[in-house]
Amino acid sequence: MHLGPKAEFIASVFFGQDQARAIVGSIDQIRRADVHNTGLLETLIGGQCFHGQVEFLDQAISEWMDGDYYLLHLRQTADLNRFIETEGIRVREAMASELAILLAQSHARREAEKAKKAATKAAAKAEVAAQKVAERMAMAQDKAQERALLAAEKAAERSRVAEAKKAAKLLATRVRATAKAGLDVTLAQGRSVSRVTPQGHDGITGVNGRTLRSHERGCIANPNTMTLEMQRGVEKGIGRKEAGSAADDEMDRFDKTEEWSNRRAAADANRHAVADGKAQGIKRRREELAENRKTMDSFSKIVN
């Protein structure tokens, strides 16, 4: 009895690409060391289509994993892992070395900045100290100059006073000497007249019919003698000469006083000008230091 043609099924009906992809996707779970998870294998292919299909697939997987292709894959994978590990170690060591270099450079830079700031601060302090010393020296010099001027003025004043006293004493001596000389001449004339006319003091007629009183009033008792009026004229001339000398001394004293006053005023003006110049210089230097400090701070901020 003929029942028609035989039923035929292609291989993909029993095991196709979908089943193969499912097995490959979970191959690490199907095979873990010596464990063969056939239950998972059967589940992935949707159940076996004929008896012994799962065992056949498990045997095929074992043969494939023992083949050269899979073993080469394992060696390549191991080599790649070793390369990755070695390269990772090398990169980490290089990064650590570079990090150490960067840290050393950063530390050196910070130390250099600290040293620079300290040097700048020390230089500023030294400059301020030098300016203070210069100011103190200038003040001491000004005070010494002022003391010298005052001492010179006092010495000049003492000299002027001494000269004035000396001139006054000399004038008084001359006046006394002149008065004494005039008195001596008068007394000598009186004695001469008395010898000629003893009664001259009583108004009796003396030499040439002149009395002593007439002689004292300026009348000539002797052509070779000096009358009181002539003596008084000489004394007045000497007095005027001495007065003129005293006036000249007073003018000299006034001129010297004015000269010293002018010199002191000039010295004061010069001292004030020098002090103002120093103050302006100190102010400008402080402004320059402040500006330099701001510039350094800005530069440090930019570098950091």
CSV table of C-alpha atoms in Angstrom, one decimal:
chain,number,residue,atom,x,y,z
A,1,MET,CA,0.0,0.0,0.0
A,2,HIS,CA,1.5,3.3,-1.0
A,3,LEU,CA,0.9,6.2,1.3
A,4,GLY,CA,2.6,8.9,-0.7
A,5,PRO,CA,6.0,10.6,-0.5
A,6,LYS,CA,8.2,10.4,2.8
A,7,ALA,CA,8.0,13.4,5.1
A,8,GLU,CA,11.3,15.3,5.1
A,9,PHE,CA,12.6,18.0,7.5
A,10,ILE,CA,15.5,20.3,7.0
A,11,ALA,CA,18.2,20.6,9.8
A,12,SER,CA,17.2,24.1,10.8
A,13,VAL,CA,13.9,22.7,11.9
A,14,PHE,CA,15.7,20.9,14.7
A,15,PHE,CA,18.6,23.4,15.4
A,16,GLY,CA,18.8,26.7,13.6
A,17,GLN,CA,20.7,30.0,14.0
A,18,ASP,CA,18.4,31.3,16.7
A,19,GLN,CA,19.2,28.3,18.9
A,20,ALA,CA,22.9,28.6,18.2
A,21,ARG,CA,22.9,32.3,19.1
A,22,ALA,CA,21.0,31.5,22.4
A,23,ILE,CA,23.6,28.9,23.3
A,24,VAL,CA,26.6,31.2,22.4
A,25,GLY,CA,25.0,34.0,24.4
A,26,SER,CA,24.9,31.8,27.5
A,27,ILE,CA,27.9,29.6,26.9
A,28,ASP,CA,29.7,30.7,30.1
A,29,GLN,CA,26.6,29.6,32.1
A,30,ILE,CA,26.3,26.3,30.2
A,31,ARG,CA,30.0,25.5,30.8
A,32,ARG,CA,31.6,26.5,34.0
A,33,ALA,CA,34.8,24.6,34.5
A,34,ASP,CA,33.7,20.9,34.6
A,35,VAL,CA,30.0,21.7,35.1
A,36,HIS,CA,27.8,20.8,32.0
A,37,ASN,CA,24.4,22.6,32.5
A,38,THR,CA,22.4,20.5,30.1
A,39,GLY,CA,19.1,21.7,31.6
A,40,LEU,CA,19.9,25.3,30.7
A,41,LEU,CA,21.0,24.1,27.2
A,42,GLU,CA,17.6,22.3,26.7
A,43,THR,CA,15.8,25.4,27.9
A,44,LEU,CA,17.7,27.7,25.5
A,45,ILE,CA,16.8,25.5,22.4
A,46,GLY,CA,13.2,25.3,23.4
A,47,GLY,CA,13.3,21.6,24.3
A,48,GLN,CA,14.8,18.7,22.3
A,49,CYS,CA,13.1,17.7,19.1
A,50,PHE,CA,14.3,14.1,19.3
A,51,HIS,CA,15.8,11.8,21.9
A,52,GLY,CA,19.5,12.4,22.5
A,53,GLN,CA,19.6,15.9,20.9
A,54,VAL,CA,20.7,17.6,24.2
A,55,GLU,CA,23.5,15.1,24.7
A,56,PHE,CA,24.6,15.5,21.1
A,57,LEU,CA,24.8,19.3,21.4
A,58,ASP,CA,26.7,19.0,24.7
A,59,GLN,CA,29.2,16.6,23.0
A,60,ALA,CA,29.5,19.0,20.1
A,61,ILE,CA,30.3,21.9,22.5
A,62,SER,CA,32.9,19.8,24.2
A,63,GLU,CA,34.6,19.0,20.9
A,64,TRP,CA,34.5,22.6,19.9
A,65,MET,CA,36.0,23.8,23.2
A,66,ASP,CA,38.8,21.2,22.8
A,67,GLY,CA,39.6,22.4,19.3
A,68,ASP,CA,42.4,24.6,18.1
A,69,TYR,CA,40.2,27.6,17.3
A,70,TYR,CA,38.8,27.9,20.8
A,71,LEU,CA,42.2,27.2,22.4
A,72,LEU,CA,43.7,29.9,20.2
A,73,HIS,CA,41.0,32.2,21.3
A,74,LEU,CA,41.7,31.4,25.0
A,75,ARG,CA,45.5,32.0,24.4
A,76,GLN,CA,44.8,35.3,22.7
A,77,THR,CA,42.4,36.3,25.5
A,78,ALA,CA,45.0,35.4,28.1
A,79,ASP,CA,47.7,37.4,26.2
A,80,LEU,CA,45.3,40.3,25.9
A,81,ASN,CA,44.5,40.2,29.6
A,82,ARG,CA,48.2,40.1,30.5
A,83,PHE,CA,48.9,42.9,28.1
A,84,ILE,CA,46.1,45.0,29.6
A,85,GLU,CA,47.4,44.3,33.1
A,86,THR,CA,51.0,45.0,32.2
A,87,GLU,CA,50.0,48.2,30.3
A,88,GLY,CA,47.8,49.2,33.2
A,89,ILE,CA,50.7,48.8,35.6
A,90,ARG,CA,53.0,50.8,33.3
A,91,VAL,CA,50.5,53.6,32.9
A,92,ARG,CA,49.8,53.7,36.6
A,93,GLU,CA,53.6,53.9,37.3
A,94,ALA,CA,54.1,56.6,34.7
A,95,MET,CA,51.1,58.5,36.1
A,96,ALA,CA,52.5,58.1,39.6
A,97,SER,CA,56.0,59.3,38.5
A,98,GLU,CA,54.5,62.3,36.6
A,99,LEU,CA,52.3,63.1,39.6
A,100,ALA,CA,55.4,63.0,41.9
A,101,ILE,CA,57.2,65.3,39.5
A,102,LEU,CA,54.2,67.7,39.4
A,103,LEU,CA,54.0,67.7,43.1
A,104,ALA,CA,57.7,68.4,43.5
A,105,GLN,CA,57.4,71.2,41.0
A,106,SER,CA,54.4,72.6,42.7
A,107,HIS,CA,56.2,72.4,46.1
A,108,ALA,CA,59.3,74.1,44.6
A,109,ARG,CA,57.1,76.8,43.1
A,110,ARG,CA,55.4,77.5,46.4
A,111,GLU,CA,58.7,77.6,48.2
A,112,ALA,CA,60.1,79.9,45.6
A,113,GLU,CA,57.0,82.2,46.0
A,114,LYS,CA,57.4,82.1,49.7
A,115,ALA,CA,61.1,82.9,49.5
A,116,LYS,CA,60.3,85.7,47.0
A,117,LYS,CA,57.6,87.2,49.2
A,118,ALA,CA,59.9,87.0,52.3
A,119,ALA,CA,62.7,88.6,50.3
A,120,THR,CA,60.4,91.4,49.1
A,121,LYS,CA,59.1,91.9,52.6
A,122,ALA,CA,62.6,91.9,54.1
A,123,ALA,CA,63.7,94.4,51.4
A,124,ALA,CA,60.8,96.6,52.1
A,125,LYS,CA,61.5,96.5,55.8
A,126,ALA,CA,65.2,97.2,55.2
A,127,GLU,CA,64.3,100.1,52.9
A,128,VAL,CA,61.9,101.5,55.5
A,129,ALA,CA,64.5,101.1,58.2
A,130,ALA,CA,67.1,102.8,56.0
A,131,GLN,CA,64.6,105.7,55.3
A,132,LYS,CA,64.0,106.0,59.0
A,133,VAL,CA,67.8,106.1,59.7
A,134,ALA,CA,68.2,108.6,56.9
A,135,GLU,CA,65.4,110.8,58.3
A,136,ARG,CA,66.9,110.6,61.8
A,137,MET,CA,70.4,111.5,60.5
A,138,ALA,CA,68.9,114.4,58.5
A,139,MET,CA,67.0,115.6,61.6
A,140,ALA,CA,70.2,115.2,63.6
A,141,GLN,CA,72.1,117.1,61.0
A,142,ASP,CA,69.5,119.8,60.9
A,143,LYS,CA,69.5,120.1,64.6
A,144,ALA,CA,73.3,120.2,64.7
A,145,GLN,CA,73.3,122.9,62.0
A,146,GLU,CA,70.7,124.8,63.9
A,147,ARG,CA,72.7,124.5,67.1
A,148,ALA,CA,75.8,125.6,65.2
A,149,LEU,CA,73.9,128.6,63.9
A,150,LEU,CA,72.5,129.5,67.3
A,151,ALA,CA,76.0,129.1,68.8
A,152,ALA,CA,77.4,131.3,66.1
A,153,GLU,CA,74.7,133.9,66.7
A,154,LYS,CA,75.3,133.8,70.4
A,155,ALA,CA,79.0,134.1,69.9
A,156,ALA,CA,78.5,137.0,67.5
A,157,GLU,CA,76.1,138.7,70.0
A,158,ARG,CA,78.6,138.1,72.8
A,159,SER,CA,81.4,139.6,70.6
A,160,ARG,CA,79.2,142.5,69.7
A,161,VAL,CA,78.3,143.2,73.3
A,162,ALA,CA,81.9,142.8,74.3
A,163,GLU,CA,83.0,145.2,71.6
A,164,ALA,CA,80.2,147.7,72.6
A,165,LYS,CA,81.3,147.5,76.2
A,166,LYS,CA,84.9,147.9,75.2
A,167,ALA,CA,84.1,150.9,73.0
A,168,ALA,CA,81.9,152.4,75.8
A,169,LYS,CA,84.7,151.9,78.3
A,170,LEU,CA,87.3,153.4,75.9
A,171,LEU,CA,85.0,156.3,75.3
A,172,ALA,CA,84.4,156.9,79.0
A,173,THR,CA,88.2,156.6,79.6
A,174,ARG,CA,88.9,159.1,76.9
A,175,VAL,CA,86.3,161.5,78.1
A,176,ARG,CA,87.6,161.2,81.7
A,177,ALA,CA,91.2,161.7,80.4
A,178,THR,CA,90.2,164.7,78.3
A,179,ALA,CA,88.3,166.2,81.2
A,180,LYS,CA,91.2,165.6,83.5
A,181,ALA,CA,93.6,167.1,81.0
A,182,GLY,CA,91.4,170.2,80.7
A,183,LEU,CA,91.1,170.5,84.4
A,184,ASP,CA,94.9,170.1,84.8
A,185,VAL,CA,95.5,172.9,82.2
A,186,THR,CA,93.0,175.1,83.9
A,187,LEU,CA,94.5,174.5,87.3
A,188,ALA,CA,98.0,175.1,85.9
A,189,GLN,CA,96.8,178.4,84.3
A,190,GLY,CA,95.2,179.4,87.6
A,191,ARG,CA,98.4,178.7,89.5
A,192,SER,CA,100.4,180.7,86.9
A,193,VAL,CA,98.0,183.6,87.3
A,194,SER,CA,98.1,183.3,91.1
A,195,ARG,CA,101.9,183.5,91.1
A,196,VAL,CA,101.8,186.7,89.0
A,197,THR,CA,98.9,188.3,91.0
A,198,PRO,CA,98.2,186.6,94.3
A,199,GLN,CA,95.0,188.6,94.6
A,200,GLY,CA,93.6,187.3,91.3
A,201,HIS,CA,91.0,185.2,92.9
A,202,ASP,CA,89.6,188.2,94.6
A,203,GLY,CA,89.1,190.1,91.3
A,204,ILE,CA,92.5,192.0,91.5
A,205,THR,CA,94.0,192.9,88.2
A,206,GLY,CA,96.5,190.2,86.9
A,207,VAL,CA,98.5,189.8,83.7
A,208,ASN,CA,97.9,192.6,81.2
A,209,GLY,CA,95.1,194.0,83.4
A,210,ARG,CA,93.0,190.8,83.2
A,211,THR,CA,91.7,189.1,86.3
A,212,LEU,CA,91.6,185.3,86.8
A,213,ARG,CA,87.8,185.4,86.5
A,214,SER,CA,88.2,187.1,83.2
A,215,HIS,CA,90.6,184.3,82.2
A,216,GLU,CA,88.2,181.6,83.3
A,217,ARG,CA,85.5,183.3,81.2
A,218,GLY,CA,87.6,182.8,78.1
A,219,CYS,CA,89.7,186.0,78.1
A,220,ILE,CA,93.3,185.4,77.0
A,221,ALA,CA,95.7,185.5,80.0
A,222,ASN,CA,98.7,184.3,78.1
A,223,PRO,CA,99.1,184.1,74.3
A,224,ASN,CA,100.8,180.7,74.7
A,225,THR,CA,98.1,179.2,76.9
A,226,MET,CA,94.6,177.6,76.1
A,227,THR,CA,91.5,179.2,77.4
A,228,LEU,CA,88.6,177.2,78.9
A,229,GLU,CA,86.5,178.0,75.8
A,230,MET,CA,89.2,176.5,73.6
A,231,GLN,CA,89.4,173.5,75.8
A,232,ARG,CA,85.7,173.0,75.7
A,233,GLY,CA,85.7,173.2,71.9
A,234,VAL,CA,88.4,170.5,71.8
A,235,GLU,CA,86.4,168.4,74.2
A,236,LYS,CA,83.3,168.9,72.0
A,237,GLY,CA,85.2,167.8,68.9
A,238,ILE,CA,86.5,164.7,70.7
A,239,GLY,CA,82.9,164.0,71.9
A,240,ARG,CA,81.5,164.3,68.4
A,241,LYS,CA,84.3,162.0,67.1
A,242,GLU,CA,83.5,159.5,69.8
A,243,ALA,CA,79.8,159.8,69.2
A,244,GLY,CA,80.4,159.2,65.5
A,245,SER,CA,82.5,156.1,66.3
A,246,ALA,CA,79.7,154.8,68.5
A,247,ALA,CA,77.1,155.4,65.7
A,248,ASP,CA,79.4,153.5,63.3
A,249,ASP,CA,79.6,150.7,65.8
A,250,GLU,CA,75.9,150.7,66.2
A,251,MET,CA,75.4,150.5,62.4
A,252,ASP,CA,77.9,147.7,62.2
A,253,ARG,CA,76.1,145.9,64.9
A,254,PHE,CA,72.8,146.4,63.1
A,255,ASP,CA,74.3,145.2,59.8
A,256,LYS,CA,75.8,142.1,61.5
A,257,THR,CA,72.5,141.3,63.2
A,258,GLU,CA,70.6,141.7,59.9
A,259,GLU,CA,73.2,139.5,58.2
A,260,TRP,CA,72.8,136.8,60.8
A,261,SER,CA,69.0,137.1,60.6
A,262,ASN,CA,69.2,136.7,56.8
A,263,ARG,CA,71.5,133.7,57.1
A,264,ARG,CA,69.3,132.1,59.7
A,265,ALA,CA,66.2,132.7,57.5
A,266,ALA,CA,68.0,131.2,54.5
A,267,ALA,CA,69.1,128.2,56.6
A,268,ASP,CA,65.5,127.7,57.9
A,269,ALA,CA,64.2,127.9,54.3
A,270,ASN,CA,66.8,125.4,53.1
A,271,ARG,CA,66.0,123.1,56.0
A,272,HIS,CA,62.3,123.2,55.3
A,273,ALA,CA,62.9,122.6,51.6
A,274,VAL,CA,65.1,119.6,52.3
A,275,ALA,CA,62.5,118.2,54.8
A,276,ASP,CA,59.7,118.7,52.2
A,277,GLY,CA,61.8,117.0,49.5
A,278,LYS,CA,62.6,114.1,51.8
A,279,ALA,CA,58.9,113.8,52.8
A,280,GLN,CA,57.9,113.8,49.1
A,281,GLY,CA,60.5,111.2,48.3
A,282,ILE,CA,59.3,109.0,51.2
A,283,LYS,CA,55.7,109.4,50.1
A,284,ARG,CA,56.6,108.5,46.5
A,285,ARG,CA,58.6,105.5,47.6
A,286,ARG,CA,55.8,104.2,49.8
A,287,GLU,CA,53.4,104.6,46.8
A,288,GLU,CA,55.8,102.6,44.6
A,289,LEU,CA,56.1,99.9,47.2
A,290,ALA,CA,52.3,99.7,47.5
A,291,GLU,CA,52.0,99.5,43.7
A,292,ASN,CA,54.7,96.8,43.5
A,293,ARG,CA,53.0,94.8,46.3
A,294,LYS,CA,49.7,95.0,44.4
A,295,THR,CA,51.4,93.9,41.2
A,296,MET,CA,53.1,90.9,43.0
A,297,ASP,CA,49.8,89.9,44.6
A,298,SER,CA,48.1,90.1,41.2
A,299,PHE,CA,50.9,88.0,39.6
A,300,SER,CA,50.7,85.5,42.4
A,301,LYS,CA,46.9,85.1,41.9
A,302,ILE,CA,47.4,84.6,38.1
A,303,VAL,CA,50.2,82.0,38.7
A,304,ASN,CA,48.2,80.1,41.3
